[in-house]
Coordinates of C-alpha atoms and ligand atoms in Angstrom, one line a residue:
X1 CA 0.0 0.0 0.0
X2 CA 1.1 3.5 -1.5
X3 CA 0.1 6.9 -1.2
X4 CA 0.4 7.7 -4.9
X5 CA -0.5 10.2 -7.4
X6 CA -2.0 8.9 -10.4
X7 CA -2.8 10.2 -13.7
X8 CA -6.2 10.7 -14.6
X9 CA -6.7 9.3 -18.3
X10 CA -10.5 9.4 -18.9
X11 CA -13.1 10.1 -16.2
X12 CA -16.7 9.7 -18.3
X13 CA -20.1 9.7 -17.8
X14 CA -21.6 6.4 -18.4
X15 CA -25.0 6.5 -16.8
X16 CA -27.0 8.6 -14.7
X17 CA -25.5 9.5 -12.4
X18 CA -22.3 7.1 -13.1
X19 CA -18.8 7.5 -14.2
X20 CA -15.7 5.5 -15.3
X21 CA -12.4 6.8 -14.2
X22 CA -9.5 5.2 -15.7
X23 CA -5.8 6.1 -13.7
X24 CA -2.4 5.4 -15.7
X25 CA -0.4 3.6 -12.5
X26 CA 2.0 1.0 -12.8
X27 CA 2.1 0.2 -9.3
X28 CA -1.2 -0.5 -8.4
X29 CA -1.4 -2.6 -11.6
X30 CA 0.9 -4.8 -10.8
X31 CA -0.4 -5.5 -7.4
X32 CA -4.0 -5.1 -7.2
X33 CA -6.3 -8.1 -6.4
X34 CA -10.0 -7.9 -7.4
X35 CA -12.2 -6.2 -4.2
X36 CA -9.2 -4.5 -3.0
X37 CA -10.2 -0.5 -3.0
X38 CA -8.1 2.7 -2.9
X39 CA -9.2 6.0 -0.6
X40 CA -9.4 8.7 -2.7
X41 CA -9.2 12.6 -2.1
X42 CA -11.7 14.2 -3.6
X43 CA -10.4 17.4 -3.7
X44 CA -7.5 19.6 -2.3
X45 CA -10.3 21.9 -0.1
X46 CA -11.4 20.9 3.7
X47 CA -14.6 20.8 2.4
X48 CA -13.6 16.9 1.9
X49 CA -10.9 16.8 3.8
X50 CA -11.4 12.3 4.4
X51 CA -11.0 10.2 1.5
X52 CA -13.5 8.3 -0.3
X53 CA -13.3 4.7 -0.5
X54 CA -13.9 3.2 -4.3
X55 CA -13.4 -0.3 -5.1
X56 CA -11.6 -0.9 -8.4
X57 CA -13.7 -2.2 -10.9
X58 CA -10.7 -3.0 -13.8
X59 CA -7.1 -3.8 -13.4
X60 CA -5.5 -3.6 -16.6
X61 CA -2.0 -3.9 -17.7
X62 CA -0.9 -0.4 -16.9
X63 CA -3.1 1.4 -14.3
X64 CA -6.8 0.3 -12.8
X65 CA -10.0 1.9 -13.5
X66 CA -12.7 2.7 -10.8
X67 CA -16.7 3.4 -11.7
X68 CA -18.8 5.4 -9.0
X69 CA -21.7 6.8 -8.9
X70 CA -21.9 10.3 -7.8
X71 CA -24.2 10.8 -4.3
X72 CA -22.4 13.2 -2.1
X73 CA -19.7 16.1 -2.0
X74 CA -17.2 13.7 -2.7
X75 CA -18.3 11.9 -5.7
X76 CA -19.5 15.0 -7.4
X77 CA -16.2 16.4 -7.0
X78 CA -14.4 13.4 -8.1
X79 CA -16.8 13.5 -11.4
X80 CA -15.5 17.4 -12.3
X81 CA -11.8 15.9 -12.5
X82 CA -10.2 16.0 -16.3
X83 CA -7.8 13.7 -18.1
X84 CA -4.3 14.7 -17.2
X85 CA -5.3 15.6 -13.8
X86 CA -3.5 14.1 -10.6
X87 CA -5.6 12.1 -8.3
X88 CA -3.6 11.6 -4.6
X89 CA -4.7 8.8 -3.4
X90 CA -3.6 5.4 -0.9
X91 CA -3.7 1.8 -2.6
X92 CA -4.0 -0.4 -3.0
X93 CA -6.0 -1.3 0.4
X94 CA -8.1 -4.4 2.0
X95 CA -8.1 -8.1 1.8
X96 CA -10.0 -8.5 -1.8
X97 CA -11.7 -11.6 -3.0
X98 CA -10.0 -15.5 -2.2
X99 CA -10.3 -16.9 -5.6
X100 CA -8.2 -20.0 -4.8
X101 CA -11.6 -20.9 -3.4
X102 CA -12.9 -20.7 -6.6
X103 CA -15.8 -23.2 -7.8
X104 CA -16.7 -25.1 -11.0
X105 CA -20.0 -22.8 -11.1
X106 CA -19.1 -19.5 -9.7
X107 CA -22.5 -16.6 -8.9
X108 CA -21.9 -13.0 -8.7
X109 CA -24.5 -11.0 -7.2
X110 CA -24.3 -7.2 -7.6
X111 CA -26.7 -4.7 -6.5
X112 CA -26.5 -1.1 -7.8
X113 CA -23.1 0.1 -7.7
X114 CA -21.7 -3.3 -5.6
X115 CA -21.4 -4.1 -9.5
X116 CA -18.1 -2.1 -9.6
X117 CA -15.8 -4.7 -7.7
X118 CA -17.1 -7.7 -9.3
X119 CA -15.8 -6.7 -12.7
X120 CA -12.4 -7.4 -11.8
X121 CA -13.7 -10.4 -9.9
X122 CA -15.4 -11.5 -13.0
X123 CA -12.6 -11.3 -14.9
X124 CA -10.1 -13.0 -12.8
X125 CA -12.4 -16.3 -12.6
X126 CA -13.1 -16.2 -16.2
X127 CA -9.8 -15.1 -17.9
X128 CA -7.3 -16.7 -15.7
X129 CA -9.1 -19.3 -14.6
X130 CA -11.9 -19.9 -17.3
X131 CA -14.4 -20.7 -14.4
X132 CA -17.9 -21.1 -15.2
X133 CA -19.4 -17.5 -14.0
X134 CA -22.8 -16.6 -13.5
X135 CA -24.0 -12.7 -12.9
X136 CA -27.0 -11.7 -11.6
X137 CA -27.0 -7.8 -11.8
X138 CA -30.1 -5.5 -9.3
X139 CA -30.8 -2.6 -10.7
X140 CA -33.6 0.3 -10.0
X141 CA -34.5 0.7 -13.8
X142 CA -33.0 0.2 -16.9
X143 CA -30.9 3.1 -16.9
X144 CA -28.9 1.9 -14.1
X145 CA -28.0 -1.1 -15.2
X146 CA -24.3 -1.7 -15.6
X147 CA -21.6 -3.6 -17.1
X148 CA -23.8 -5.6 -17.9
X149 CA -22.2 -5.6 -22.0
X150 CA -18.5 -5.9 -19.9
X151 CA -19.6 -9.4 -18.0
X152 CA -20.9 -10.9 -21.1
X153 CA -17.7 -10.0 -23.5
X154 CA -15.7 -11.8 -20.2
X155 CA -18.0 -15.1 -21.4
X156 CA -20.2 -14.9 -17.9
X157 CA -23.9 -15.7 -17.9
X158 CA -25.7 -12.7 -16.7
X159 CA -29.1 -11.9 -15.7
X160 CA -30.8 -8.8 -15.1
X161 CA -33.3 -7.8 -12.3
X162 CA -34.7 -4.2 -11.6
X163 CA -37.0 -2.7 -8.7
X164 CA -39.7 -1.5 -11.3
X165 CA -39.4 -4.2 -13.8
X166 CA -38.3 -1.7 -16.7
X167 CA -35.5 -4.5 -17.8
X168 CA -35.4 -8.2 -17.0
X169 CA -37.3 -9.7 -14.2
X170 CA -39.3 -7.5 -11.9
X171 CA -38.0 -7.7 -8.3
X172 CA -34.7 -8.7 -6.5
X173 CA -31.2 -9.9 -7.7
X174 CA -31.5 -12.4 -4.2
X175 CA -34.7 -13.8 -6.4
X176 CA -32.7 -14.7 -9.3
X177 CA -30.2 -16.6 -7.2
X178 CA -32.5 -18.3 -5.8
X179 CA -34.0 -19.6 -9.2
X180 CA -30.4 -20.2 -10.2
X181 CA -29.5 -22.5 -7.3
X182 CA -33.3 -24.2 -7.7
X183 CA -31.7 -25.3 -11.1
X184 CA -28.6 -26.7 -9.8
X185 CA -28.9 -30.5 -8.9
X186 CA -28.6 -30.5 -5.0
X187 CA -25.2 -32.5 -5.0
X188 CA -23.7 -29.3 -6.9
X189 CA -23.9 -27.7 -3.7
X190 CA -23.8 -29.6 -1.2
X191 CA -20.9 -28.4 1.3
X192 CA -18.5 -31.5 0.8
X193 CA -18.4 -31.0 -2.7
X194 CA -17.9 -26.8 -2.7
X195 CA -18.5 -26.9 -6.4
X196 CA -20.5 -23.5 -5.9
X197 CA -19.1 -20.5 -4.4
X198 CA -21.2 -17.2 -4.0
X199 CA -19.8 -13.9 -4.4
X200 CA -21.7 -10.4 -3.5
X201 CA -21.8 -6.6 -3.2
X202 CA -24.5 -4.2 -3.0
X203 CA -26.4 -2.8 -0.3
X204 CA -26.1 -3.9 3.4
X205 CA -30.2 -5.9 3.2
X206 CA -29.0 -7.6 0.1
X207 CA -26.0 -8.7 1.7
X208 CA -28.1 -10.5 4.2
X209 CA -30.5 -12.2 2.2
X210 CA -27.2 -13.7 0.0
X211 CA -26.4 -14.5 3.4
X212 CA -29.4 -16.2 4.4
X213 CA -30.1 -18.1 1.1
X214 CA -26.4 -19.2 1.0
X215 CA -26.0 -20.0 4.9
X216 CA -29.1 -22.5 4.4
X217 CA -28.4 -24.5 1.4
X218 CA -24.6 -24.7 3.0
X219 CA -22.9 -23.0 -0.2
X220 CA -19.7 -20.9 1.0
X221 CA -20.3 -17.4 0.3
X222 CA -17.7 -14.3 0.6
X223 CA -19.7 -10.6 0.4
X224 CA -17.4 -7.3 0.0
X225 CA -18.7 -4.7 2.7
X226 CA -19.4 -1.3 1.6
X227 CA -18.9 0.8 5.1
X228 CA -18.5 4.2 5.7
X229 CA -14.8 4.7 6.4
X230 CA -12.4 7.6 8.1
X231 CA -8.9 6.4 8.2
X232 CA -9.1 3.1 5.5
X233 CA -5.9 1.8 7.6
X234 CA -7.2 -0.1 10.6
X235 CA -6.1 3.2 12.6
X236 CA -9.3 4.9 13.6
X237 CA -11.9 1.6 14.6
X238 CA -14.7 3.7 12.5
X239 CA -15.3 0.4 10.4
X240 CA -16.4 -2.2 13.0
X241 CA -18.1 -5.8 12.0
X242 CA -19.1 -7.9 14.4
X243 CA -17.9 -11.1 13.8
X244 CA -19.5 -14.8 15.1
X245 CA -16.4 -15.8 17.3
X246 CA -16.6 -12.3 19.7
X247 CA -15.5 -9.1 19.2
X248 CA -15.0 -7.0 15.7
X249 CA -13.0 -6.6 12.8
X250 CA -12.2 -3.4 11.0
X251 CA -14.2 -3.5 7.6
X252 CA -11.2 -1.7 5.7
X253 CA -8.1 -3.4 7.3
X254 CA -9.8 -7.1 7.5
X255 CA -12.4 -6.8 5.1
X256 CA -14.0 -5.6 3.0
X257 CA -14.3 -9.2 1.9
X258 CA -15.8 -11.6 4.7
X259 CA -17.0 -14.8 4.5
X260 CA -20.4 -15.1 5.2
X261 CA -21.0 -17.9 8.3
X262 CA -17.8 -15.3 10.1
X263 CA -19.8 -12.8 10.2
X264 CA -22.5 -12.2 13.1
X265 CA -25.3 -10.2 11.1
Ligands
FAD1 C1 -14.7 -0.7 0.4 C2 -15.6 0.3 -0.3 C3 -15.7 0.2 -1.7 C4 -16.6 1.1 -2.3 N1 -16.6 1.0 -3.7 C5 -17.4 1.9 -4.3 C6 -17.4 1.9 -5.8 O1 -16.7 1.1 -6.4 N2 -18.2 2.8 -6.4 C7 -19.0 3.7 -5.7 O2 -19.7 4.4 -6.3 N3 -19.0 3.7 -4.4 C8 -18.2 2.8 -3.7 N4 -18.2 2.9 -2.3 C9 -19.1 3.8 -1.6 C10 -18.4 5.2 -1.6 O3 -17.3 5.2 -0.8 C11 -19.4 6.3 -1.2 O4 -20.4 6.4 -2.1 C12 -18.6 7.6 -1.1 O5 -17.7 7.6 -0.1 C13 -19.6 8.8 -0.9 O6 -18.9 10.0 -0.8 P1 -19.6 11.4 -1.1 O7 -18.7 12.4 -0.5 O8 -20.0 11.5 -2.5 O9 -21.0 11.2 -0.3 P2 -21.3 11.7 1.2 O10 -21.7 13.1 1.2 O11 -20.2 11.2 2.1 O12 -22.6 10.8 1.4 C14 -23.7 10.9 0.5 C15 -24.7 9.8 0.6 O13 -24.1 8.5 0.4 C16 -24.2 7.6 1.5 N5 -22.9 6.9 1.6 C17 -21.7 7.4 1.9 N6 -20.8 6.4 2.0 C18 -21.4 5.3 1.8 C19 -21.0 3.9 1.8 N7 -19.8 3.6 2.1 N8 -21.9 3.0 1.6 C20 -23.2 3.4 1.4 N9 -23.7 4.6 1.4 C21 -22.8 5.6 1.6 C22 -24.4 8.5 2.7 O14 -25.2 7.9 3.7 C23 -25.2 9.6 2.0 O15 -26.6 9.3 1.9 C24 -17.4 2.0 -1.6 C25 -17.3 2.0 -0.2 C26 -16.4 1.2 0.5 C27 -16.4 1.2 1.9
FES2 S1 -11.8 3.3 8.5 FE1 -10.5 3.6 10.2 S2 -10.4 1.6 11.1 FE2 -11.5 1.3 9.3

């Protein structure tokens, strides 16, 4: 972990409300793992004077690229930032997703902008590893659906859900995965054989319905935990989760990837 200056490349709308940032650094992509994040300063002003935690949503061979959507100070400063720009931020930080513990079938369950990390999840699994993956992708409506072009071209199966039923089916992202896993002959997932593995990030009542779906069919599950954050080092405790064992762990300096039956939701 680094705190870096990177060149801004592009920073583009792509949705409402949404934006791509790509950042030319050689560093962080060499050694960023999918679900790791970077803290971000928004701007040079006390106006936002703590970072902004963003997960990184592409590593490619010479820098990373993050997308965010734009819902506070921060974000909306972030989105006014041009191509050539420097961005000072620390990276690459957290634990990231464990895909040694990849599956033969593996299910990615994004809600709104939880989307972001498992890009770079997706990609690891399917390009390195050529795992089987299957997406299912929450929306609100339509128009903020995304990457859902990006997971296909990376060969993953992907289905669509949205709140109002404007695209795909009408309801939850947790309701596709549980017609998925209704597919899947029991034996697939039964814990000895760990041929399915769950991965999720979205809002904090998804995360617990993956949890509970997962949790009672016995499939291993690993959720990336999208907390407020201060210091992003383990430093300030502003990030606690309590776990099942006792006691807490810091969301940015353990996390933000847990497994599931740790945690004590
Ligand atoms: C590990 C991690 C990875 C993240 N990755 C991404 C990402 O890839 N893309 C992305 O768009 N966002 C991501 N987030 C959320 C992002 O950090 C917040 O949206 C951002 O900090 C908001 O800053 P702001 O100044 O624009 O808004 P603020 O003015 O600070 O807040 C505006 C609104 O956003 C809500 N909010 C702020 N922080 C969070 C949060 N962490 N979770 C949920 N709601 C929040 C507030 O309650 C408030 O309603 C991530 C958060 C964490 C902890
Ligand atoms: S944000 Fe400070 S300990 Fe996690």
């Amino acid at each position: 972990m680094r705190q870096l200056k990177a060149e801004i490349l592009s920073n583009k709308k792509v949705g409402s409300g949404f934006y791509r940032m790509k950042l030319g650094e050689n560093y962080l992509a060499k050694i960023t793992r999918a679900g790791q994040f970077v803290e971000v300063r928004c701007s040079s002003g006390a106006e936002t004077l703590l970072r902004r935690p963003l997960g990184v949503h592409r590593i490619w061979p010479d820098g990373i690229e993050m997308l965010y959507e734009v819902v506070g100070k921060g974000t909306a400063l972030l989105s006014e930032k041009k191509a050539g720009e420097k961005l000072d931020m620390i990276g690459p930080l957290g634990n990231g997703f464990d895909t040694d513990l990849a599956s033969d079938i593996n299910i990615l369950v994004a809600g709104g902008i939880g989307v972001a990390p498992l890009t770079a999840l997706a990609e690891n699994l399917r390009a390195r590893q050529n795992k089987k993956v299957h997406v299912m992708i929450g929306a609100r409506t339509r128009s903020h659906i995304m990457c859902k072009e990006e997971f296909k071209s990376l060969g993953c199966s992907v289905k669509i859900s949205t709140d109002d039923g404007s695209r795909g089916y009408k309801g939850f992202a947790t309701e596709l995965l549980i017609n998925l896993l209704a597919t899947c002959k029991p034996e697939t997932y039964l814990p000895q054989f760990r041929r399915v593995m769950v991965y999720a990030c979205g809002p904090m009542e998804m995360l617990r319905a993956v949890r509970a779906i997962t949790l009672k069919r016995g499939i291993p599950c690993q959720v990336s935990l999208e907390e407020r954050m201060a210091c992003g080092v383990g430093v300030c405790l502003g990030c606690p989760v309590k776990m099942k064992t006792g006691g807490y762990k810091m969301v940015c300096k353990d996390g933000p990837v847990f497994n599931t039956e740790d945690l004590a939701w």
